[in-house]
Coordinates of C-alpha atoms in Angstrom, one line a residue:
X1 CA -1.5 -19.6 -30.1
X2 CA -3.5 -15.9 -29.3
X3 CA -1.8 -13.7 -26.7
X4 CA -2.5 -13.8 -23.0
X5 CA -4.5 -10.9 -23.2
X6 CA -6.6 -12.0 -26.0
X7 CA -6.9 -15.5 -24.7
X8 CA -8.5 -13.6 -21.3
X9 CA -10.8 -11.6 -23.6
X10 CA -11.9 -14.1 -25.0
X11 CA -12.4 -16.5 -22.0
X12 CA -14.3 -13.1 -20.6
X13 CA -16.2 -12.8 -23.6
X14 CA -17.6 -17.0 -23.4
X15 CA -18.2 -16.4 -19.9
X16 CA -20.3 -13.4 -21.2
X17 CA -22.4 -15.4 -23.1
X18 CA -22.7 -18.3 -20.3
X19 CA -24.6 -16.1 -18.0
X20 CA -26.9 -14.2 -21.3
X21 CA -28.1 -17.6 -22.0
X22 CA -28.8 -18.4 -18.2
X23 CA -30.7 -15.3 -17.6
X24 CA -32.8 -15.2 -20.5
X25 CA -33.4 -19.3 -19.8
X26 CA -34.1 -19.5 -16.1
X27 CA -35.3 -23.1 -16.8
X28 CA -33.4 -25.0 -19.5
X29 CA -34.8 -27.6 -21.8
X30 CA -32.0 -30.0 -23.6
X31 CA -31.5 -28.0 -26.5
X32 CA -30.7 -25.0 -24.1
X33 CA -28.3 -27.0 -21.8
X34 CA -26.6 -28.4 -25.1
X35 CA -25.8 -25.2 -25.9
X36 CA -25.0 -23.9 -22.7
X37 CA -23.0 -27.2 -22.2
X38 CA -21.2 -26.1 -25.7
X39 CA -20.0 -22.9 -24.3
X40 CA -18.9 -23.8 -20.9
X41 CA -16.3 -26.7 -22.8
X42 CA -15.1 -23.6 -24.7
X43 CA -14.7 -21.7 -21.6
X44 CA -12.6 -24.4 -20.5
X45 CA -10.7 -24.7 -23.2
X46 CA -9.9 -21.4 -22.8
X47 CA -8.9 -21.4 -19.1
X48 CA -6.4 -24.4 -20.2
X49 CA -4.4 -22.1 -22.7
X50 CA -4.4 -19.2 -20.5
X51 CA -3.0 -21.4 -17.7
X52 CA -0.2 -23.0 -20.7
X53 CA 0.6 -19.7 -21.2
X54 CA 1.1 -17.9 -17.5
X55 CA 2.8 -20.9 -17.1
X56 CA 5.7 -20.3 -20.0
X57 CA 5.1 -16.5 -19.5
X58 CA 6.7 -17.3 -15.7
X59 CA 9.5 -19.9 -17.0
X60 CA 10.8 -17.1 -19.6
X61 CA 10.8 -14.5 -16.9
X62 CA 13.0 -17.1 -15.1
X63 CA 15.1 -17.5 -17.7
X64 CA 15.5 -13.8 -18.4
X65 CA 16.8 -13.6 -14.5
X66 CA 20.1 -14.3 -16.0
X67 CA 20.0 -13.8 -19.4
X68 CA 21.4 -10.8 -21.5
X69 CA 21.6 -9.7 -24.7
X70 CA 24.8 -9.0 -24.3
X71 CA 26.8 -12.2 -25.1
X72 CA 29.6 -11.5 -22.6
X73 CA 27.3 -10.2 -19.6
X74 CA 25.2 -13.0 -20.6
X75 CA 28.0 -15.6 -19.6
X76 CA 29.0 -13.6 -16.6
X77 CA 25.5 -13.6 -15.1
X78 CA 25.3 -17.0 -15.9
X79 CA 28.2 -17.8 -14.2
X80 CA 27.7 -15.6 -10.9
X81 CA 24.0 -17.4 -10.8
X82 CA 25.3 -20.8 -11.5
X83 CA 28.4 -20.3 -8.9
X84 CA 25.5 -19.1 -5.9
X85 CA 23.6 -22.4 -6.7
X86 CA 26.9 -24.4 -6.7
X87 CA 27.2 -23.5 -3.2
X88 CA 23.8 -24.1 -2.1
X89 CA 24.1 -27.6 -3.4
X90 CA 27.4 -28.3 -2.3
X91 CA 28.8 -25.2 0.4
X92 CA 32.1 -25.1 -2.7
X93 CA 32.7 -21.5 -2.9
X94 CA 33.8 -20.7 -6.5
X95 CA 36.5 -18.1 -5.6
X96 CA 36.1 -16.6 -8.8
X97 CA 32.5 -15.7 -9.5
X98 CA 31.8 -15.3 -5.7
X99 CA 32.7 -12.8 -2.9
X100 CA 32.6 -14.0 0.6
X101 CA 31.8 -12.1 4.0
X102 CA 34.2 -13.0 7.3
X103 CA 36.4 -14.8 5.2
X104 CA 37.0 -18.9 5.2
X105 CA 34.2 -21.6 5.0
X106 CA 32.3 -19.8 7.7
X107 CA 31.7 -16.7 5.8
X108 CA 28.4 -15.5 4.0
X109 CA 28.3 -15.1 0.0
X110 CA 27.0 -11.9 -1.4
X111 CA 23.7 -13.0 -3.7
X112 CA 24.7 -12.1 -7.4
X113 CA 23.4 -8.5 -8.4
X114 CA 21.1 -10.3 -11.2
X115 CA 19.7 -12.6 -9.2
X116 CA 19.4 -9.6 -6.0
X117 CA 17.7 -7.4 -9.1
X118 CA 15.1 -10.2 -9.2
X119 CA 14.6 -10.6 -6.5
X120 CA 13.5 -7.3 -5.5
X121 CA 11.4 -7.2 -8.5
X122 CA 8.9 -9.8 -6.9
X123 CA 9.2 -8.2 -3.3
X124 CA 8.0 -4.8 -5.0
X125 CA 4.9 -7.2 -6.3
X126 CA 4.5 -8.9 -3.0
X127 CA 5.3 -6.5 -0.3
X128 CA 2.3 -3.6 -0.3
X129 CA 4.9 -0.7 0.4
X130 CA 7.0 -1.7 -2.4
X131 CA 4.9 -0.7 -4.9
X132 CA 3.6 2.7 -3.9
X133 CA 6.5 4.2 -2.4
X134 CA 9.9 5.5 -3.4
X135 CA 13.1 3.0 -3.6
X136 CA 16.4 3.9 -3.7
X137 CA 19.5 2.3 -3.2
X138 CA 22.4 3.3 -1.3
X139 CA 26.1 2.1 -0.4
X140 CA 25.5 4.8 3.0
X141 CA 22.9 6.9 5.1
X142 CA 20.8 8.7 2.8
X143 CA 20.1 11.9 4.0
X144 CA 16.1 13.0 3.4
X145 CA 15.5 16.6 3.2
X146 CA 12.1 17.8 4.6
X147 CA 10.9 21.3 4.2
X148 CA 11.3 23.7 1.5
X149 CA 10.1 21.9 -1.3
X150 CA 7.9 24.1 -2.9
X151 CA 9.2 26.6 -5.4
X152 CA 9.0 30.0 -5.2
X153 CA 7.7 31.5 -8.5
X154 CA 6.2 34.8 -9.3
X155 CA 6.2 37.6 -11.8
X156 CA 9.0 39.9 -11.5
X157 CA 9.9 43.3 -13.1
X158 CA 12.4 43.5 -15.6
X159 CA 15.7 43.6 -13.1
X160 CA 13.6 42.7 -10.2
X161 CA 14.5 40.7 -7.8
X162 CA 13.2 36.9 -8.1
X163 CA 11.2 35.4 -4.9
X164 CA 12.9 33.4 -2.6
X165 CA 12.3 30.1 -1.5
X166 CA 12.1 28.9 1.8
X167 CA 15.6 27.7 2.7
X168 CA 14.9 25.9 5.9
X169 CA 15.3 22.0 5.4
X170 CA 15.5 19.4 7.9
X171 CA 16.6 15.9 7.4
X172 CA 15.6 12.3 8.1
X173 CA 18.4 9.8 7.9
X174 CA 17.9 6.5 6.3
X175 CA 19.8 4.0 8.2
X176 CA 20.7 0.9 7.5
X177 CA 18.7 -1.9 9.6
X178 CA 19.2 -5.8 9.1
X179 CA 16.4 -8.2 8.1
X180 CA 17.1 -12.3 8.1
X181 CA 16.2 -15.0 8.8
X182 CA 16.5 -19.0 7.7
X183 CA 14.9 -20.6 4.9
X184 CA 15.4 -24.6 4.7
X185 CA 15.8 -26.9 1.9
X186 CA 15.6 -30.8 1.7
X187 CA 19.4 -32.4 1.2
X188 CA 17.0 -34.6 -1.7
X189 CA 15.6 -31.7 -3.0
X190 CA 19.5 -29.9 -3.4
X191 CA 20.6 -33.8 -4.6
X192 CA 18.3 -33.1 -7.4
X193 CA 20.0 -31.6 -10.6
X194 CA 16.2 -31.7 -12.3
X195 CA 14.6 -29.2 -9.5
X196 CA 14.6 -25.4 -10.3
X197 CA 16.5 -24.7 -7.3
X198 CA 17.3 -20.8 -8.8
X199 CA 13.5 -20.2 -8.7
X200 CA 12.4 -22.0 -5.1
X201 CA 15.5 -20.3 -3.5
X202 CA 14.0 -16.7 -4.7
X203 CA 10.6 -17.5 -3.6
X204 CA 11.5 -18.8 -0.3
X205 CA 13.8 -15.3 0.1
X206 CA 11.0 -13.4 -1.3
X207 CA 8.5 -14.7 1.6
X208 CA 10.5 -14.4 4.3
X209 CA 12.0 -10.9 3.6
X210 CA 8.4 -9.3 2.6
X211 CA 6.8 -10.4 5.6
X212 CA 10.0 -8.6 7.6
X213 CA 10.1 -5.8 5.9
X214 CA 6.1 -5.4 5.0
X215 CA 4.9 -5.2 8.4
X216 CA 7.8 -3.0 9.1
X217 CA 7.0 -0.3 6.6
X218 CA 3.6 -0.5 8.1
X219 CA 3.6 -0.4 12.1
X220 CA 7.4 -0.2 12.5
X221 CA 8.5 1.8 15.7
X222 CA 12.1 2.8 14.1
X223 CA 13.5 0.5 17.1
X224 CA 16.4 -1.8 14.7
X225 CA 13.7 -1.6 11.8
X226 CA 12.2 1.2 9.6
X227 CA 9.6 3.3 10.9
X228 CA 6.7 2.4 9.4
X229 CA 4.3 4.7 7.3
X230 CA 1.3 4.5 10.0
X231 CA 3.4 6.1 13.2
X232 CA 4.0 9.3 11.7
X233 CA 0.4 10.3 9.4
X234 CA -1.0 12.9 10.9
X235 CA -4.3 13.1 9.4
X236 CA -6.2 10.7 11.7
X237 CA -10.0 9.5 11.5
X238 CA -11.2 6.8 13.8
X239 CA -14.2 4.9 14.4
X240 CA -15.2 2.9 17.7
X241 CA -15.7 -0.4 15.7
X242 CA -15.9 -2.1 12.6
X243 CA -19.8 -2.6 12.4
X244 CA -20.1 1.1 13.2
X245 CA -18.0 2.4 9.5
X246 CA -20.0 4.5 7.8
X247 CA -20.0 6.3 4.1
X248 CA -18.7 9.3 6.1
X249 CA -15.9 7.6 7.4
X250 CA -14.1 6.5 4.5
X251 CA -15.1 10.0 2.4
X252 CA -13.4 12.0 5.9
X253 CA -10.0 10.1 5.5
X254 CA -10.3 10.6 1.5
X255 CA -10.8 14.2 1.9
X256 CA -8.5 14.6 4.4
X257 CA -5.6 14.5 2.0
X258 CA -5.0 17.5 -0.5
X259 CA -6.8 17.9 -3.7
X260 CA -3.8 17.8 -5.6
X261 CA -2.5 14.5 -3.8
X262 CA -5.8 13.1 -3.8
X263 CA -5.1 12.7 -7.8
X264 CA -2.4 10.2 -7.1
X265 CA -3.5 8.8 -3.9
X266 CA -3.3 5.1 -3.7
X267 CA -5.3 3.1 -0.5
X268 CA -3.8 0.2 1.3
X269 CA -6.6 -1.3 3.8
X270 CA -6.3 -4.3 6.1
X271 CA -9.3 -7.1 5.0
X272 CA -11.2 -5.6 7.9
X273 CA -11.3 -2.7 6.2
X274 CA -12.0 -4.2 2.8
X275 CA -15.5 -6.5 4.2
X276 CA -16.9 -3.8 5.9
X277 CA -16.9 -1.6 3.0
X278 CA -17.8 -4.2 0.3
X279 CA -21.4 -3.5 -0.1
X280 CA -20.9 0.3 0.9
X281 CA -23.0 2.7 -1.5
X282 CA -22.5 6.7 -2.1
X283 CA -25.8 8.8 -1.9
X284 CA -26.3 8.4 -5.4
X285 CA -26.5 4.7 -4.9
X286 CA -23.2 3.5 -6.9
X287 CA -21.0 1.3 -4.9
X288 CA -17.6 3.0 -3.7
X289 CA -15.4 0.1 -4.0
X290 CA -15.1 -1.6 -7.5
X291 CA -13.1 -5.1 -7.7
X292 CA -10.5 -5.0 -10.8
X293 CA -11.2 -7.2 -13.7
X294 CA -8.8 -9.1 -16.0
X295 CA -6.0 -8.4 -13.9
X296 CA -7.0 -4.6 -13.0
X297 CA -5.8 -2.7 -10.0
X298 CA -10.1 -2.5 -8.2
X299 CA -10.3 1.3 -6.9
X300 CA -11.8 3.0 -4.0
X301 CA -13.8 6.5 -4.7
X302 CA -11.7 5.7 -8.4
X303 CA -8.1 5.3 -6.7
X304 CA -6.8 2.1 -6.4
X305 CA -6.6 0.2 -3.6
X306 CA -4.1 -2.7 -2.3
X307 CA -5.5 -5.3 0.6
X308 CA -2.5 -5.7 3.2
X309 CA -2.8 -8.6 5.3
X310 CA -0.3 -7.1 7.6
X311 CA -2.5 -4.4 8.3
X312 CA -4.5 -6.3 10.9
X313 CA -6.5 -3.7 12.1
X314 CA -6.8 -4.7 15.4
X315 CA -8.0 -2.5 18.0
X316 CA -5.7 0.8 17.8
X317 CA -4.3 0.4 15.2
X318 CA -5.1 1.4 10.7
X319 CA -7.6 0.0 8.7
X320 CA -6.9 1.7 5.9
X321 CA -4.4 4.4 5.1
X322 CA -4.8 6.7 2.0
X323 CA -2.5 9.5 0.0
X324 CA 0.3 9.9 -1.9
X325 CA 2.2 6.4 -0.6
X326 CA 5.5 7.7 -2.5
X327 CA 6.3 10.3 0.1
X328 CA 7.6 7.3 1.9
X329 CA 11.2 6.4 1.1
X330 CA 12.6 3.0 1.5
X331 CA 16.3 2.4 1.5
X332 CA 18.2 -0.4 0.4
X333 CA 21.8 -0.9 1.3
X334 CA 24.6 -2.4 0.2
X335 CA 24.5 -6.6 -0.9
X336 CA 22.2 -9.1 0.1
X337 CA 24.4 -11.9 1.8
X338 CA 23.6 -15.8 2.1
X339 CA 25.5 -18.3 4.3
X340 CA 25.0 -22.3 3.7
X341 CA 24.5 -23.9 7.7
X342 CA 25.3 -27.5 7.1
X343 CA 25.0 -28.8 10.7
X344 CA 22.6 -27.0 12.3
X345 CA 20.0 -29.1 10.8
X346 CA 21.4 -31.7 9.4
X347 CA 19.6 -34.2 11.9
X348 CA 16.3 -33.1 10.5
X349 CA 17.4 -34.0 6.7
X350 CA 17.6 -30.3 6.2
X351 CA 20.3 -27.9 5.0
X352 CA 20.0 -24.4 6.1
X353 CA 20.3 -20.8 4.9
X354 CA 21.2 -17.8 6.6
X355 CA 20.3 -14.8 4.7
X356 CA 19.8 -11.1 5.3
X357 CA 19.5 -7.5 3.7
X358 CA 19.9 -3.7 4.9
X359 CA 17.0 -1.4 4.5
X360 CA 15.4 1.4 6.3
X361 CA 12.0 3.3 5.3
X362 CA 10.5 6.7 6.6
X363 CA 7.9 9.0 5.6
X364 CA 9.1 12.0 4.4
X365 CA 5.9 14.0 4.5
X366 CA 2.9 13.3 6.7
X367 CA 0.4 16.6 4.7
X368 CA -0.3 13.7 2.0
X369 CA -1.6 11.0 3.9
X370 CA -4.2 10.2 6.0
X371 CA -5.3 6.8 7.9
X372 CA -8.3 5.3 9.9
X373 CA -8.0 3.9 12.8
X374 CA -10.1 1.5 15.3
X375 CA -10.6 2.6 18.5

């Protein structure tokens, strides 16, 4: 079978042929209709093959989560993840393969590093800020230096003094705020050995954590949670209402960002902003927003954009942000942990799993990011 890229390209070509035939024959006779139906059948067959390859790729990734090339490491990783799944299904902790926190049967179990890595990989796909921010792993408070970042270089006489950089630094401390929640899995699924518990549990954890983190990284107030990027942005434009967003408003936040940062700029936008500029054109009649094709990211003024449903664009809140978003730093502290709750949901036929991780986030520099607020 062809590669996924080849199948997608072939399907796109077939769709183009269908469109061309339709446009050339507004009123189709039987012969043209038969040709169109044949193209449509080929398109559907290619779509089916695309779905098959996507499914195979997804299953391969699930297997790769716990496998490595090195045989010894492979055995260790399978053992650690297997021990976690045994704990999830039965509540029995393998003392050799698992680390508990709190001791005894009431303690939480540390999630193995390889399984945690697969969760973090999925989080980087589902949480908008994690896609573009600078992510740091740390075992303690991380002091992020602010200021004095521009090197001082110049032309020097033989034996002359070197230019002196700005030595004034401040620090922002990235702490370790605890994000957690409870996921529920039915007793029937836990008892079903054929059920892919590895994948299901990861999906549940990713969904829960991404909701908590995603909102905090955008608009968190820093009180027992990260400080969201929008709170520290000083380059601000405001519109009085969604229906009065003009081309100049979008241009203004784009141009507020310094030219060097614009070249690395990324948009994170609300769905309200997306809908408001969907048909907006520039002075030359070209759409300012272009949808991505074949898995590619869409662009606004040629720079990538991501729609974040957690950016609501409600009154008084940002509709869109643009700029060098890797100036926002996310610090992940330590390991993730999970604790099985046997009795709390037993009457409903579920087992609960309490999951938590620690993280913080702050904007290092506000000079390279702008936002558009909804008044």
